CSV table of C-alpha atoms and ligand atoms in Angstrom, one decimal:
chain,number,residue,atom,x,y,z
A,1,MET,CA,-35.5,48.1,121.9
A,2,SER,CA,-35.4,48.0,118.1
A,3,LEU,CA,-38.7,47.2,116.5
A,4,THR,CA,-39.3,45.3,113.3
A,5,ALA,CA,-42.0,46.3,110.8
A,6,THR,CA,-44.5,44.1,112.7
A,7,GLY,CA,-43.7,45.7,116.1
A,8,ALA,CA,-41.9,42.7,117.8
A,9,SER,CA,-38.5,43.4,119.2
A,10,THR,CA,-35.7,42.0,117.2
A,11,ARG,CA,-35.6,38.3,117.2
A,12,GLN,CA,-37.9,38.2,120.3
A,13,TRP,CA,-40.0,35.4,118.9
A,14,VAL,CA,-36.9,33.4,117.9
A,15,GLU,CA,-35.4,33.8,121.3
A,16,ALA,CA,-38.7,32.8,123.0
A,17,ALA,CA,-38.8,29.5,121.2
A,18,LYS,CA,-37.8,26.3,123.1
A,19,PRO,CA,-34.0,25.7,123.1
A,20,GLY,CA,-33.9,22.8,120.5
A,21,ILE,CA,-36.2,24.7,118.1
A,22,ARG,CA,-34.3,28.0,118.4
A,23,SER,CA,-31.2,26.5,116.7
A,24,LEU,CA,-33.0,24.3,114.3
A,25,ARG,CA,-32.2,24.4,110.6
A,26,PRO,CA,-35.4,23.8,108.5
A,27,TYR,CA,-35.5,20.9,106.1
A,28,GLN,CA,-34.5,21.9,102.6
A,29,PRO,CA,-36.9,20.4,100.1
A,30,GLY,CA,-36.2,20.0,96.4
A,31,LYS,CA,-37.0,23.2,94.5
A,32,PRO,CA,-40.6,23.2,93.2
A,33,ILE,CA,-41.0,23.4,89.5
A,34,GLU,CA,-43.3,26.5,89.8
A,35,GLU,CA,-40.6,28.3,91.9
A,36,LEU,CA,-37.9,27.7,89.3
A,37,ALA,CA,-40.3,28.8,86.5
A,38,ARG,CA,-41.0,32.1,88.4
A,39,GLU,CA,-37.3,32.7,89.1
A,40,GLN,CA,-35.9,31.9,85.6
A,41,GLY,CA,-38.9,33.0,83.5
A,42,LEU,CA,-39.2,29.4,82.2
A,43,SER,CA,-42.3,27.6,81.2
A,44,VAL,CA,-43.2,24.8,83.6
A,45,ASP,CA,-43.4,22.1,81.0
A,46,THR,CA,-39.8,22.7,79.9
A,47,ILE,CA,-38.5,22.0,83.4
A,48,VAL,CA,-37.2,18.6,84.5
A,49,LYS,CA,-37.4,18.0,88.3
A,50,LEU,CA,-35.3,15.1,89.5
A,51,ALA,CA,-34.9,16.5,93.0
A,52,SER,CA,-37.4,14.8,95.4
A,53,ASN,CA,-37.3,11.1,94.5
A,54,GLU,CA,-40.9,11.4,93.2
A,55,ASN,CA,-42.3,8.7,90.9
A,56,PRO,CA,-41.8,10.0,87.3
A,57,LEU,CA,-44.8,8.1,86.1
A,58,GLY,CA,-47.3,10.4,87.8
A,59,PRO,CA,-50.2,9.0,89.8
A,60,ALA,CA,-51.8,5.7,88.7
A,61,PRO,CA,-55.0,6.2,86.7
A,62,SER,CA,-56.8,3.8,89.0
A,63,VAL,CA,-55.8,6.0,91.9
A,64,LEU,CA,-57.1,9.1,90.2
A,65,SER,CA,-60.4,7.5,89.5
A,66,ALA,CA,-60.8,6.4,93.1
A,67,MET,CA,-60.0,9.9,94.3
A,68,ARG,CA,-62.6,11.4,91.9
A,69,SER,CA,-65.3,9.2,93.4
A,70,ALA,CA,-64.4,10.6,96.8
A,71,PHE,CA,-64.8,14.2,95.9
A,72,ALA,CA,-68.5,14.2,96.9
A,73,ASP,CA,-67.6,13.4,100.5
A,74,LEU,CA,-65.1,16.3,100.9
A,75,SER,CA,-67.5,18.1,103.2
A,76,ARG,CA,-67.2,15.2,105.7
A,77,TYR,CA,-64.3,14.7,108.0
A,78,PRO,CA,-62.1,11.7,107.2
A,79,ASP,CA,-62.5,8.4,109.0
A,80,ALA,CA,-60.2,9.3,111.9
A,81,ASN,CA,-59.3,5.6,112.4
A,82,GLY,CA,-58.6,5.0,108.7
A,83,PHE,CA,-60.4,1.7,109.0
A,84,ALA,CA,-60.5,0.8,105.3
A,85,LEU,CA,-56.8,1.6,104.6
A,86,LYS,CA,-55.6,-0.1,107.8
A,87,ALA,CA,-57.6,-3.2,106.8
A,88,ALA,CA,-56.0,-3.2,103.3
A,89,LEU,CA,-52.5,-2.7,104.8
A,90,SER,CA,-53.2,-5.4,107.4
A,91,GLU,CA,-54.1,-7.9,104.8
A,92,LYS,CA,-51.2,-7.0,102.4
A,93,LEU,CA,-48.6,-7.0,105.2
A,94,GLY,CA,-49.9,-9.8,107.4
A,95,VAL,CA,-50.0,-7.7,110.5
A,96,GLU,CA,-52.9,-6.8,112.9
A,97,PRO,CA,-54.5,-3.4,112.3
A,98,ALA,CA,-53.7,-2.6,115.9
A,99,ARG,CA,-50.1,-2.4,115.0
A,100,ILE,CA,-50.7,0.2,112.2
A,101,THR,CA,-50.5,3.9,112.6
A,102,LEU,CA,-51.3,6.2,109.6
A,103,GLY,CA,-49.5,9.4,109.1
A,104,ASN,CA,-49.5,12.5,107.0
A,105,GLY,CA,-46.6,11.1,105.1
A,106,SER,CA,-44.2,8.9,107.1
A,107,ASN,CA,-42.5,12.1,108.1
A,108,ASP,CA,-45.6,12.7,110.4
A,109,ILE,CA,-44.9,9.3,112.1
A,110,LEU,CA,-41.2,10.3,112.7
A,111,VAL,CA,-42.3,13.5,114.4
A,112,LEU,CA,-44.9,11.6,116.5
A,113,LEU,CA,-42.3,9.1,117.7
A,114,ALA,CA,-39.9,11.8,118.7
A,115,GLU,CA,-42.7,13.7,120.5
A,116,ALA,CA,-43.8,10.6,122.4
A,117,TYR,CA,-40.4,9.2,123.3
A,118,LEU,CA,-37.7,11.9,123.2
A,119,GLY,CA,-37.1,14.9,125.4
A,120,PRO,CA,-34.4,16.7,127.5
A,121,GLY,CA,-31.9,14.4,129.0
A,122,LEU,CA,-32.5,11.7,126.4
A,123,SER,CA,-30.7,10.9,123.2
A,124,ALA,CA,-31.2,9.3,119.8
A,125,VAL,CA,-28.7,7.6,117.5
A,126,TYR,CA,-28.5,7.9,113.8
A,127,SER,CA,-25.8,7.6,111.1
A,128,GLU,CA,-23.7,10.2,109.4
A,129,TYR,CA,-25.3,11.0,105.9
A,130,ALA,CA,-28.7,9.7,107.2
A,131,PHE,CA,-32.0,11.3,106.3
A,132,PHE,CA,-32.0,14.8,107.7
A,133,VAL,CA,-35.4,14.5,109.4
A,134,TYR,CA,-33.9,12.2,112.2
A,135,SER,CA,-31.6,14.9,113.5
A,136,LEU,CA,-34.4,17.5,113.0
A,137,VAL,CA,-37.0,15.7,115.1
A,138,THR,CA,-34.5,14.8,117.8
A,139,GLN,CA,-33.5,18.4,118.2
A,140,ALA,CA,-37.0,19.7,118.0
A,141,PHE,CA,-37.9,17.8,121.1
A,142,ASP,CA,-34.8,18.8,123.0
A,143,ALA,CA,-33.1,15.4,122.9
A,144,GLN,CA,-29.5,15.0,122.0
A,145,GLY,CA,-28.5,13.5,118.6
A,146,ILE,CA,-25.6,11.1,118.4
A,147,GLU,CA,-24.4,10.9,114.9
A,148,VAL,CA,-22.3,7.8,114.1
A,149,PRO,CA,-19.6,7.9,111.4
A,150,SER,CA,-20.7,6.0,108.3
A,151,THR,CA,-18.7,3.4,106.4
A,152,ARG,CA,-18.7,3.6,102.6
A,153,TRP,CA,-21.6,6.1,102.7
A,154,GLY,CA,-23.8,3.5,104.5
A,155,HIS,CA,-24.8,2.8,108.2
A,156,ASP,CA,-22.1,1.2,110.3
A,157,LEU,CA,-24.5,-0.9,112.4
A,158,THR,CA,-21.8,-2.3,114.7
A,159,ALA,CA,-20.6,1.3,115.5
A,160,MET,CA,-24.2,2.4,115.9
A,161,ALA,CA,-24.9,-0.4,118.5
A,162,ALA,CA,-21.8,0.6,120.3
A,163,ALA,CA,-22.8,4.3,120.4
A,164,LEU,CA,-26.0,3.6,122.5
A,165,ARG,CA,-25.9,5.3,125.9
A,166,PRO,CA,-28.0,4.7,129.0
A,167,ASP,CA,-30.0,7.8,128.0
A,168,THR,CA,-30.6,6.6,124.4
A,169,ARG,CA,-34.3,5.9,123.7
A,170,MET,CA,-34.3,5.7,119.9
A,171,VAL,CA,-32.2,4.6,117.0
A,172,PHE,CA,-33.1,5.7,113.4
A,173,LEU,CA,-32.1,3.4,110.6
A,174,ALA,CA,-32.8,4.2,107.0
A,175,ASN,CA,-32.9,1.1,104.8
A,176,PRO,CA,-32.2,2.0,102.1
A,177,ASN,CA,-30.8,5.4,103.1
A,178,ASN,CA,-31.6,8.7,101.5
A,179,PRO,CA,-29.5,10.6,100.3
A,180,THR,CA,-26.8,7.9,99.7
A,181,GLY,CA,-29.0,5.0,98.4
A,182,THR,CA,-27.0,2.5,100.5
A,183,HIS,CA,-28.6,-0.5,102.2
A,184,PHE,CA,-27.8,-3.3,104.6
A,185,SER,CA,-29.0,-6.9,104.6
A,186,GLN,CA,-31.7,-8.5,106.7
A,187,THR,CA,-29.1,-10.6,108.5
A,188,GLU,CA,-27.2,-7.4,109.5
A,189,LEU,CA,-30.5,-5.9,110.7
A,190,VAL,CA,-31.4,-8.9,112.9
A,191,THR,CA,-27.9,-8.9,114.4
A,192,PHE,CA,-28.3,-5.3,115.2
A,193,LEU,CA,-31.8,-5.8,116.7
A,194,GLU,CA,-30.4,-8.6,118.9
A,195,SER,CA,-27.7,-6.3,120.2
A,196,VAL,CA,-30.0,-3.4,121.1
A,197,PRO,CA,-31.6,-3.2,124.6
A,198,GLU,CA,-35.4,-3.7,124.6
A,199,ASP,CA,-36.0,-0.2,126.0
A,200,VAL,CA,-34.6,1.4,122.9
A,201,LEU,CA,-37.0,1.9,120.0
A,202,VAL,CA,-35.5,1.1,116.6
A,203,ILE,CA,-37.1,3.1,113.9
A,204,LEU,CA,-36.6,1.3,110.6
A,205,ASP,CA,-37.4,3.8,107.8
A,206,GLU,CA,-38.2,1.9,104.7
A,207,ALA,CA,-39.4,4.7,102.5
A,208,TYR,CA,-37.8,3.0,99.4
A,209,PHE,CA,-38.7,-0.6,100.4
A,210,GLU,CA,-40.7,-1.2,97.3
A,211,TYR,CA,-37.7,-0.6,95.0
A,212,MET,CA,-35.6,-3.3,96.8
A,213,ALA,CA,-35.8,-7.0,96.0
A,214,VAL,CA,-35.5,-8.1,99.6
A,215,PRO,CA,-37.5,-10.3,102.1
A,216,GLU,CA,-40.4,-8.8,103.9
A,217,THR,CA,-39.3,-7.3,107.2
A,218,MET,CA,-42.8,-7.1,108.8
A,219,PRO,CA,-42.6,-10.5,110.6
A,220,LEU,CA,-39.7,-8.9,112.7
A,221,VAL,CA,-42.2,-6.7,114.6
A,222,ASP,CA,-43.5,-9.9,116.3
A,223,ARG,CA,-40.1,-10.9,117.5
A,224,PHE,CA,-38.8,-7.4,118.5
A,225,SER,CA,-41.3,-5.4,120.5
A,226,ASN,CA,-39.0,-2.3,120.1
A,227,LEU,CA,-39.0,-2.3,116.3
A,228,VAL,CA,-41.0,0.3,114.4
A,229,ILE,CA,-41.1,0.1,110.6
A,230,THR,CA,-42.2,3.1,108.7
A,231,ARG,CA,-43.2,3.2,105.0
A,232,THR,CA,-44.8,5.7,102.6
A,233,PHE,CA,-47.0,6.1,99.6
A,234,SER,CA,-44.8,9.0,98.5
A,235,LYS,CA,-42.2,7.1,96.5
A,236,ALA,CA,-42.8,3.9,94.5
A,237,TYR,CA,-46.6,4.4,94.9
A,238,GLY,CA,-46.4,7.8,93.3
A,239,LEU,CA,-48.4,9.8,95.8
A,240,ALA,CA,-45.9,12.3,97.3
A,241,GLY,CA,-48.5,15.1,97.1
A,242,CYS,CA,-51.2,13.1,98.9
A,243,ARG,CA,-49.1,12.8,102.2
A,244,VAL,CA,-49.8,9.3,103.3
A,245,GLY,CA,-47.4,7.1,105.3
A,246,TYR,CA,-47.7,4.5,108.0
A,247,SER,CA,-45.8,2.6,110.7
A,248,VAL,CA,-46.1,-1.0,111.9
A,249,SER,CA,-45.1,-1.4,115.6
A,250,HIS,CA,-46.0,-3.0,118.9
A,251,PRO,CA,-49.7,-2.2,119.5
A,252,ASP,CA,-48.7,-0.2,122.6
A,253,VAL,CA,-46.5,2.1,120.5
A,254,ALA,CA,-49.4,2.5,118.1
A,255,ASP,CA,-51.7,3.3,121.0
A,256,ILE,CA,-49.3,6.0,122.2
A,257,LEU,CA,-49.0,7.6,118.7
A,258,ASN,CA,-52.7,7.5,118.4
A,259,ARG,CA,-53.1,9.6,121.5
A,260,ILE,CA,-50.9,12.5,120.2
A,261,ARG,CA,-51.6,12.5,116.5
A,262,GLN,CA,-54.0,15.0,115.0
A,263,PRO,CA,-57.3,13.2,114.9
A,264,PHE,CA,-57.6,13.7,111.1
A,265,ASN,CA,-54.0,13.5,110.1
A,266,VAL,CA,-54.7,11.7,106.9
A,267,ASN,CA,-57.3,13.4,104.7
A,268,ASN,CA,-60.2,11.8,102.7
A,269,LEU,CA,-58.4,11.9,99.4
A,270,GLY,CA,-55.2,10.5,100.8
A,271,LEU,CA,-57.0,7.6,102.4
A,272,VAL,CA,-58.8,6.6,99.3
A,273,ALA,CA,-55.7,7.1,97.1
A,274,ALA,CA,-53.5,5.0,99.2
A,275,GLU,CA,-56.1,2.2,99.4
A,276,ALA,CA,-56.4,2.2,95.6
A,277,ALA,CA,-52.6,2.4,95.1
A,278,LEU,CA,-52.1,-0.8,97.2
A,279,LYS,CA,-54.4,-2.7,94.8
A,280,ASP,CA,-52.6,-1.5,91.6
A,281,THR,CA,-49.8,-4.0,91.5
A,282,ASP,CA,-49.2,-3.3,87.7
A,283,TYR,CA,-48.4,0.3,88.5
A,284,LEU,CA,-45.9,-0.7,91.1
A,285,ALA,CA,-44.3,-3.2,88.8
A,286,ARG,CA,-44.1,-0.6,86.0
A,287,SER,CA,-42.5,1.9,88.5
A,288,ARG,CA,-39.8,-0.6,89.4
A,289,GLN,CA,-39.2,-1.4,85.8
A,290,ILE,CA,-38.9,2.2,84.7
A,291,ASN,CA,-36.6,2.8,87.6
A,292,GLN,CA,-34.3,-0.1,86.8
A,293,VAL,CA,-34.0,1.0,83.2
A,294,GLY,CA,-33.4,4.6,84.1
A,295,MET,CA,-30.9,3.7,86.8
A,296,ALA,CA,-28.8,1.7,84.3
A,297,PHE,CA,-29.0,4.5,81.7
A,298,LEU,CA,-27.9,7.2,84.2
A,299,GLN,CA,-25.3,5.0,85.7
A,300,SER,CA,-23.7,4.4,82.3
A,301,GLY,CA,-23.9,8.1,81.5
A,302,PHE,CA,-22.1,9.0,84.7
A,303,ASP,CA,-19.5,6.3,84.0
A,304,ALA,CA,-18.9,7.7,80.6
A,305,MET,CA,-18.3,11.1,82.2
A,306,GLY,CA,-15.8,9.5,84.6
A,307,LEU,CA,-18.0,10.4,87.6
A,308,MET,CA,-18.1,8.3,90.7
A,309,VAL,CA,-21.6,7.1,91.8
A,310,ILE,CA,-22.6,5.6,95.1
A,311,PRO,CA,-24.2,2.3,94.4
A,312,SER,CA,-28.0,2.7,95.0
A,313,VAL,CA,-31.0,0.4,95.4
A,314,CYS,CA,-33.4,3.4,95.4
A,315,ASN,CA,-35.0,5.6,92.8
A,316,PHE,CA,-32.1,8.1,92.9
A,317,LEU,CA,-28.3,8.2,92.5
A,318,CYS,CA,-25.8,10.2,94.4
A,319,VAL,CA,-23.0,11.3,92.1
A,320,ASP,CA,-19.7,12.9,92.9
A,321,VAL,CA,-19.3,15.7,90.3
A,322,GLY,CA,-15.6,16.1,91.1
A,323,CYS,CA,-15.8,19.7,92.3
A,324,ASP,CA,-18.0,21.9,94.5
A,325,ALA,CA,-21.5,20.8,93.5
A,326,LEU,CA,-23.4,24.0,94.4
A,327,PRO,CA,-22.3,26.0,91.3
A,328,VAL,CA,-23.1,22.9,89.2
A,329,TYR,CA,-26.6,22.7,90.8
A,330,GLU,CA,-27.1,26.4,90.1
A,331,ALA,CA,-26.0,26.1,86.5
A,332,MET,CA,-28.3,23.2,85.9
A,333,LEU,CA,-31.2,25.2,87.4
A,334,ALA,CA,-30.5,27.9,84.9
A,335,GLN,CA,-31.0,25.2,82.2
A,336,GLY,CA,-34.3,24.1,83.7
A,337,VAL,CA,-33.0,20.9,85.4
A,338,ILE,CA,-33.6,20.6,89.1
A,339,VAL,CA,-31.5,18.2,91.1
A,340,ARG,CA,-30.6,18.1,94.8
A,341,PRO,CA,-27.4,19.4,96.4
A,342,VAL,CA,-26.5,17.5,99.5
A,343,ASN,CA,-23.9,19.9,101.0
A,344,THR,CA,-26.0,20.2,104.1
A,345,TYR,CA,-25.4,16.5,104.7
A,346,GLY,CA,-21.6,17.1,104.6
A,347,MET,CA,-21.4,15.9,101.0
A,348,PRO,CA,-20.3,19.1,99.1
A,349,ARG,CA,-19.2,17.4,95.9
A,350,HIS,CA,-22.3,15.2,95.4
A,351,LEU,CA,-25.6,15.8,93.7
A,352,ARG,CA,-28.5,13.6,94.4
A,353,ILE,CA,-30.4,12.9,91.2
A,354,SER,CA,-33.8,11.1,91.1
A,355,ILE,CA,-34.3,8.7,88.3
A,356,GLY,CA,-36.9,10.0,85.8
A,357,VAL,CA,-38.4,8.7,82.6
A,358,GLN,CA,-36.0,8.3,79.6
A,359,LYS,CA,-36.5,11.9,78.3
A,360,GLU,CA,-35.8,13.4,81.7
A,361,ASN,CA,-32.7,11.3,82.2
A,362,GLU,CA,-31.4,12.2,78.8
A,363,ARG,CA,-31.9,15.9,79.4
A,364,CYS,CA,-30.3,15.7,82.8
A,365,LEU,CA,-27.2,14.0,81.5
A,366,GLU,CA,-27.0,16.4,78.6
A,367,VAL,CA,-27.2,19.5,80.8
A,368,LEU,CA,-24.8,18.0,83.4
A,369,LYS,CA,-22.3,17.3,80.7
A,370,ALA,CA,-22.6,20.8,79.3
A,371,VAL,CA,-22.3,22.4,82.7
A,372,LEU,CA,-19.2,20.4,83.7
B,401,LIG,C1,-39.1,10.5,101.3
B,401,LIG,C2,-38.6,9.9,102.6
B,401,LIG,C3,-39.4,9.8,103.7
B,401,LIG,C4,-40.8,10.2,103.9
B,401,LIG,O1,-41.5,10.9,103.1
B,401,LIG,P1,-43.1,11.1,103.3
B,401,LIG,O2,-43.4,11.7,102.1
B,401,LIG,O3,-43.2,12.0,104.5
B,401,LIG,O4,-43.7,9.8,103.6
B,401,LIG,C5,-39.0,9.2,104.9
B,401,LIG,N1,-37.7,8.7,104.9
B,401,LIG,C6,-36.9,8.8,103.9
B,401,LIG,C7,-35.5,8.2,104.0
B,401,LIG,C8,-37.3,9.4,102.7
B,401,LIG,O5,-36.4,9.6,101.7
């Protein structure tokens, strides 16, 4: 038996993992600024990161001040029920608190849903080019993933409904979708919900909801008991580092998630920050405004370079660079600009570029032009 430096036989602890986990590929996040600074010997403040769809405005001052006032309580455990944040969400969204589940980011909720409702012999449906976490959590809990071919980079809801099998317990919809930025209408969503059996949970991931000018979807949870809507404070609310997300579902689904979540899955600062962020409607409006302006600027820059862009309603654009995108990504890194390759999604010629503030967008276009 060959031994590694730590004494375990080769790959023993990989082979010992549960089947789905053994063959899992980890999620590949955007490269952190500090990491690139270390690798390239650059100073952090010369680096532009447009790789994780973060809010380029930074956190709202009102949120920071609320967090500061919570420092003194850090020796206490958080409110495990998140009473104050749920009450604020309940009022804003017009749903009962019993329907709300708080998560350590909405990613946490996706994991909890898979843990509760997926397993061996069961399947989950999601679209080609959909957010990677859906396939990841499906596989992690040993269920089978059914990937449905996309149409024009978006979800083909008709094909997705047709792909459901008797063993299907969950469908993941991203509206809008990451990494493509595509979306479907509320009419299409309702038609889909009407065609899905009641015993299949439909997870509607609305991580970018606040960037879209669309009707509120929350009233649909009253009508469809199998609908679970997830949202996050990581994107338009500018709190990716705080890790707060939530779902709105049937109270029984919330009850089940509440049984398996970590009792303190959202920390003190996250709870306070999210509550303050909900109140700061000016910040949200400014975020949308900056995004609109930046989107138009980047779009016209890509047009001028003759590059095809997938139409997006999010805070990022997916652009076809016309060649293998990985060397382009690497060359941009060397110039201190971090974007996101999406080759792992089966999109080898695209880069996903988050919309930044004007200076960041200018720099990104400049460097991309030079590299190409
Ligand atoms: C960013 C993102 C999320 C969740 O992020 P959290 O930070 O965990 O809330 C979920 N779904 C999609 C499609 C996303 O892009």
